[in-house]
Amino acid sequence: MADVASDIDTAVDDGACAMARLLSCFDIMRRAEEQASELRIAEGRLLWLLTGDGPPRTLKQIACELELEQSTANRQVNAAVRAGLVRRFRESGSHAWLFEASDDGAALYERSVGRHLDRVDAALAALPTDERERLVRSFATFIDAYKERPTTSPGGTPRDPGTP
């Protein structure tokens, strides 16, 4: 793959075009990484939610927190249960199923995240320390500003930036 930094001509591209090209290039690489991962995107999002210190969640809570339709959450959660990544149980006196990451699911998630963080860390190591910190702060500011700008559907209807 060509050197992306040398491919951006700031004399020709304005800031928005250069940034859009960089984000597009990054998205292509991110998708390739996801395709090579042993953890699928939906499984990763689900395990992200169900690992850590949070309590087990109901299907309705999972759908809400992941901003999924109830039927999509149901399909994804049940597939993860069948794959052994998530365990389903009921607490005494409750009829709602609760879900949490299984030991295998948590281990797979940690491995996957570890590989990704290793790659991010190696990429950041290409920058001087002060530039790493500045990049992280600047990118966080960019993301905050980007999500504040509403997106529009093809029909021109404004949509919440967090809406899939």
Tab-separated table of N, CA and C in Angstrom, residues 77-142:
chain	number	residue	atom	x	y	z
A	77	VAL	N	-27.785	-11.584	19.905
A	77	VAL	CA	-27.539	-12.149	21.233
A	77	VAL	C	-27.705	-13.663	21.196
A	78	ASN	N	-28.754	-14.141	20.566
A	78	ASN	CA	-28.975	-15.594	20.513
A	78	ASN	C	-27.890	-16.300	19.707
A	79	ALA	N	-27.372	-15.661	18.661
A	79	ALA	CA	-26.251	-16.242	17.919
A	79	ALA	C	-25.012	-16.320	18.812
A	80	ALA	N	-24.787	-15.299	19.622
A	80	ALA	CA	-23.644	-15.300	20.539
A	80	ALA	C	-23.813	-16.348	21.637
A	81	VAL	N	-25.041	-16.570	22.073
A	81	VAL	CA	-25.310	-17.629	23.056
A	81	VAL	C	-24.997	-18.988	22.437
A	82	ARG	N	-25.490	-19.234	21.209
A	82	ARG	CA	-25.231	-20.507	20.526
A	82	ARG	C	-23.733	-20.733	20.287
A	83	ALA	N	-22.991	-19.649	20.055
A	83	ALA	CA	-21.547	-19.749	19.804
A	83	ALA	C	-20.747	-19.893	21.104
A	84	GLY	N	-21.443	-19.775	22.247
A	84	GLY	CA	-20.752	-19.915	23.528
A	84	GLY	C	-20.038	-18.651	23.998
A	85	LEU	N	-20.318	-17.516	23.357
A	85	LEU	CA	-19.672	-16.257	23.732
A	85	LEU	C	-20.414	-15.519	24.837
A	86	VAL	N	-21.693	-15.795	24.943
A	86	VAL	CA	-22.561	-15.137	25.922
A	86	VAL	C	-23.347	-16.205	26.644
A	87	ARG	N	-23.561	-15.996	27.940
A	87	ARG	CA	-24.403	-16.936	28.675
A	87	ARG	C	-25.695	-16.241	29.072
A	88	ARG	N	-26.765	-17.041	29.076
A	88	ARG	CA	-28.118	-16.557	29.371
A	88	ARG	C	-28.585	-17.237	30.653
A	89	PHE	N	-29.206	-16.457	31.537
A	89	PHE	CA	-29.712	-17.017	32.786
A	89	PHE	C	-30.845	-16.141	33.317
A	90	ARG	N	-31.566	-16.687	34.280
A	90	ARG	CA	-32.630	-15.933	34.967
A	90	ARG	C	-32.315	-15.882	36.447
A	91	GLU	N	-32.600	-14.738	37.019
A	91	GLU	CA	-32.471	-14.632	38.468
A	91	GLU	C	-33.754	-15.145	39.098
A	92	SER	N	-33.645	-15.656	40.281
A	92	SER	CA	-34.787	-16.197	40.997
A	92	SER	C	-35.906	-15.157	41.094
A	93	GLY	N	-37.120	-15.556	40.737
A	93	GLY	CA	-38.288	-14.684	40.830
A	93	GLY	C	-38.473	-13.743	39.651
A	94	SER	N	-37.600	-13.808	38.664
A	94	SER	CA	-37.709	-12.934	37.497
A	94	SER	C	-37.986	-13.781	36.271
A	95	HIS	N	-38.767	-13.240	35.339
A	95	HIS	CA	-38.988	-13.983	34.112
A	95	HIS	C	-38.179	-13.407	32.944
A	96	ALA	N	-37.425	-12.348	33.183
A	96	ALA	CA	-36.580	-11.776	32.126
A	96	ALA	C	-35.236	-12.502	32.081
A	97	TRP	N	-34.802	-12.834	30.874
A	97	TRP	CA	-33.486	-13.420	30.704
A	97	TRP	C	-32.433	-12.340	30.894
A	98	LEU	N	-31.341	-12.707	31.515
A	98	LEU	CA	-30.189	-11.819	31.646
A	98	LEU	C	-29.042	-12.415	30.835
A	99	PHE	N	-28.185	-11.533	30.320
A	99	PHE	CA	-27.075	-11.966	29.481
A	99	PHE	C	-25.783	-11.355	29.993
A	100	GLU	N	-24.724	-12.172	29.945
A	100	GLU	CA	-23.389	-11.696	30.279
A	100	GLU	C	-22.391	-12.464	29.423
A	101	ALA	N	-21.191	-11.910	29.297
A	101	ALA	CA	-20.157	-12.592	28.514
A	101	ALA	C	-19.766	-13.883	29.222
A	102	SER	N	-19.594	-14.945	28.448
A	102	SER	CA	-19.067	-16.191	29.003
A	102	SER	C	-17.563	-16.011	29.193
A	103	ASP	N	-16.923	-16.942	29.884
A	103	ASP	CA	-15.466	-16.878	30.038
A	103	ASP	C	-14.792	-16.922	28.669
A	104	ASP	N	-15.275	-17.800	27.778
A	104	ASP	CA	-14.707	-17.889	26.430
A	104	ASP	C	-14.925	-16.588	25.652
A	105	GLY	N	-16.110	-16.017	25.780
A	105	GLY	CA	-16.413	-14.762	25.085
A	105	GLY	C	-15.545	-13.619	25.586
A	106	ALA	N	-15.369	-13.535	26.905
A	106	ALA	CA	-14.535	-12.477	27.473
A	106	ALA	C	-13.082	-12.644	27.033
A	107	ALA	N	-12.592	-13.886	26.996
A	107	ALA	CA	-11.210	-14.140	26.581
A	107	ALA	C	-11.012	-13.771	25.106
A	108	LEU	N	-11.967	-14.138	24.261
A	108	LEU	CA	-11.896	-13.798	22.845
A	108	LEU	C	-11.900	-12.284	22.659
A	109	TYR	N	-12.757	-11.601	23.395
A	109	TYR	CA	-12.833	-10.143	23.314
A	109	TYR	C	-11.502	-9.515	23.727
A	110	GLU	N	-10.942	-9.979	24.827
A	110	GLU	CA	-9.665	-9.426	25.302
A	110	GLU	C	-8.546	-9.656	24.292
A	111	ARG	N	-8.491	-10.840	23.684
A	111	ARG	CA	-7.486	-11.121	22.652
A	111	ARG	C	-7.645	-10.178	21.459
A	112	SER	N	-8.880	-10.024	21.022
A	112	SER	CA	-9.167	-9.181	19.864
A	112	SER	C	-8.802	-7.726	20.145
A	113	VAL	N	-9.211	-7.236	21.291
A	113	VAL	CA	-8.898	-5.852	21.664
A	113	VAL	C	-7.385	-5.683	21.812
A	114	GLY	N	-6.726	-6.668	22.392
A	114	GLY	CA	-5.281	-6.603	22.562
A	114	GLY	C	-4.555	-6.474	21.234
A	115	ARG	N	-4.970	-7.263	20.242
A	115	ARG	CA	-4.358	-7.178	18.911
A	115	ARG	C	-4.571	-5.801	18.300
A	116	HIS	N	-5.796	-5.292	18.432
A	116	HIS	CA	-6.109	-3.976	17.877
A	116	HIS	C	-5.285	-2.893	18.575
A	117	LEU	N	-5.221	-2.940	19.896
A	117	LEU	CA	-4.458	-1.928	20.631
A	117	LEU	C	-2.966	-2.002	20.315
A	118	ASP	N	-2.451	-3.206	20.086
A	118	ASP	CA	-1.054	-3.340	19.682
A	118	ASP	C	-0.805	-2.613	18.366
A	119	ARG	N	-1.743	-2.754	17.431
A	119	ARG	CA	-1.598	-2.099	16.130
A	119	ARG	C	-1.681	-0.579	16.273
A	120	VAL	N	-2.638	-0.101	17.079
A	120	VAL	CA	-2.776	1.342	17.306
A	120	VAL	C	-1.521	1.876	17.992
A	121	ASP	N	-1.020	1.152	18.989
A	121	ASP	CA	0.168	1.576	19.715
A	121	ASP	C	1.375	1.657	18.781
A	122	ALA	N	1.531	0.676	17.906
A	122	ALA	CA	2.640	0.689	16.953
A	122	ALA	C	2.527	1.884	16.002
A	123	ALA	N	1.316	2.194	15.573
A	123	ALA	CA	1.124	3.344	14.682
A	123	ALA	C	1.426	4.650	15.417
A	124	LEU	N	0.982	4.767	16.661
A	124	LEU	CA	1.277	5.975	17.438
A	124	LEU	C	2.769	6.112	17.710
A	125	ALA	N	3.456	4.992	17.840
A	125	ALA	CA	4.900	5.021	18.111
A	125	ALA	C	5.683	5.638	16.947
A	126	ALA	N	5.066	5.734	15.768
A	126	ALA	CA	5.722	6.364	14.632
A	126	ALA	C	5.796	7.884	14.793
A	127	LEU	N	5.076	8.406	15.767
A	127	LEU	CA	5.049	9.847	16.007
A	127	LEU	C	5.894	10.192	17.234
A	128	PRO	N	6.469	11.394	17.254
A	128	PRO	CA	7.117	11.850	18.489
A	128	PRO	C	6.077	11.955	19.610
A	129	THR	N	6.519	11.785	20.844
A	129	THR	CA	5.606	11.746	21.996
A	129	THR	C	4.652	12.933	22.036
A	130	ASP	N	5.153	14.148	21.866
A	130	ASP	CA	4.272	15.317	21.950
A	130	ASP	C	3.244	15.330	20.829
A	131	GLU	N	3.610	14.810	19.653
A	131	GLU	CA	2.650	14.748	18.553
A	131	GLU	C	1.589	13.678	18.799
A	132	ARG	N	1.946	12.577	19.460
A	132	ARG	CA	0.962	11.540	19.809
A	132	ARG	C	-0.141	12.143	20.660
A	133	GLU	N	0.284	12.852	21.704
A	133	GLU	CA	-0.695	13.460	22.621
A	133	GLU	C	-1.554	14.486	21.894
A	134	ARG	N	-0.924	15.287	21.049
A	134	ARG	CA	-1.664	16.304	20.299
A	134	ARG	C	-2.646	15.637	19.330
A	135	LEU	N	-2.234	14.561	18.659
A	135	LEU	CA	-3.118	13.845	17.736
A	135	LEU	C	-4.346	13.310	18.472
A	136	VAL	N	-4.136	12.683	19.606
A	136	VAL	CA	-5.261	12.106	20.355
A	136	VAL	C	-6.220	13.214	20.791
A	137	ARG	N	-5.678	14.306	21.340
A	137	ARG	CA	-6.546	15.430	21.773
A	137	ARG	C	-7.271	16.043	20.581
A	138	SER	N	-6.546	16.282	19.499
A	138	SER	CA	-7.155	16.909	18.319
A	138	SER	C	-8.209	16.008	17.688
A	139	PHE	N	-7.933	14.708	17.631
A	139	PHE	CA	-8.906	13.796	17.029
A	139	PHE	C	-10.159	13.704	17.900
A	140	ALA	N	-10.001	13.729	19.219
A	140	ALA	CA	-11.167	13.725	20.114
A	140	ALA	C	-12.013	14.979	19.883
A	141	THR	N	-11.370	16.130	19.710
A	141	THR	CA	-12.084	17.374	19.422
A	141	THR	C	-12.807	17.272	18.085
A	142	PHE	N	-12.127	16.703	17.082
A	142	PHE	CA	-12.728	16.511	15.764
A	142	PHE	C	-13.974	15.630	15.856
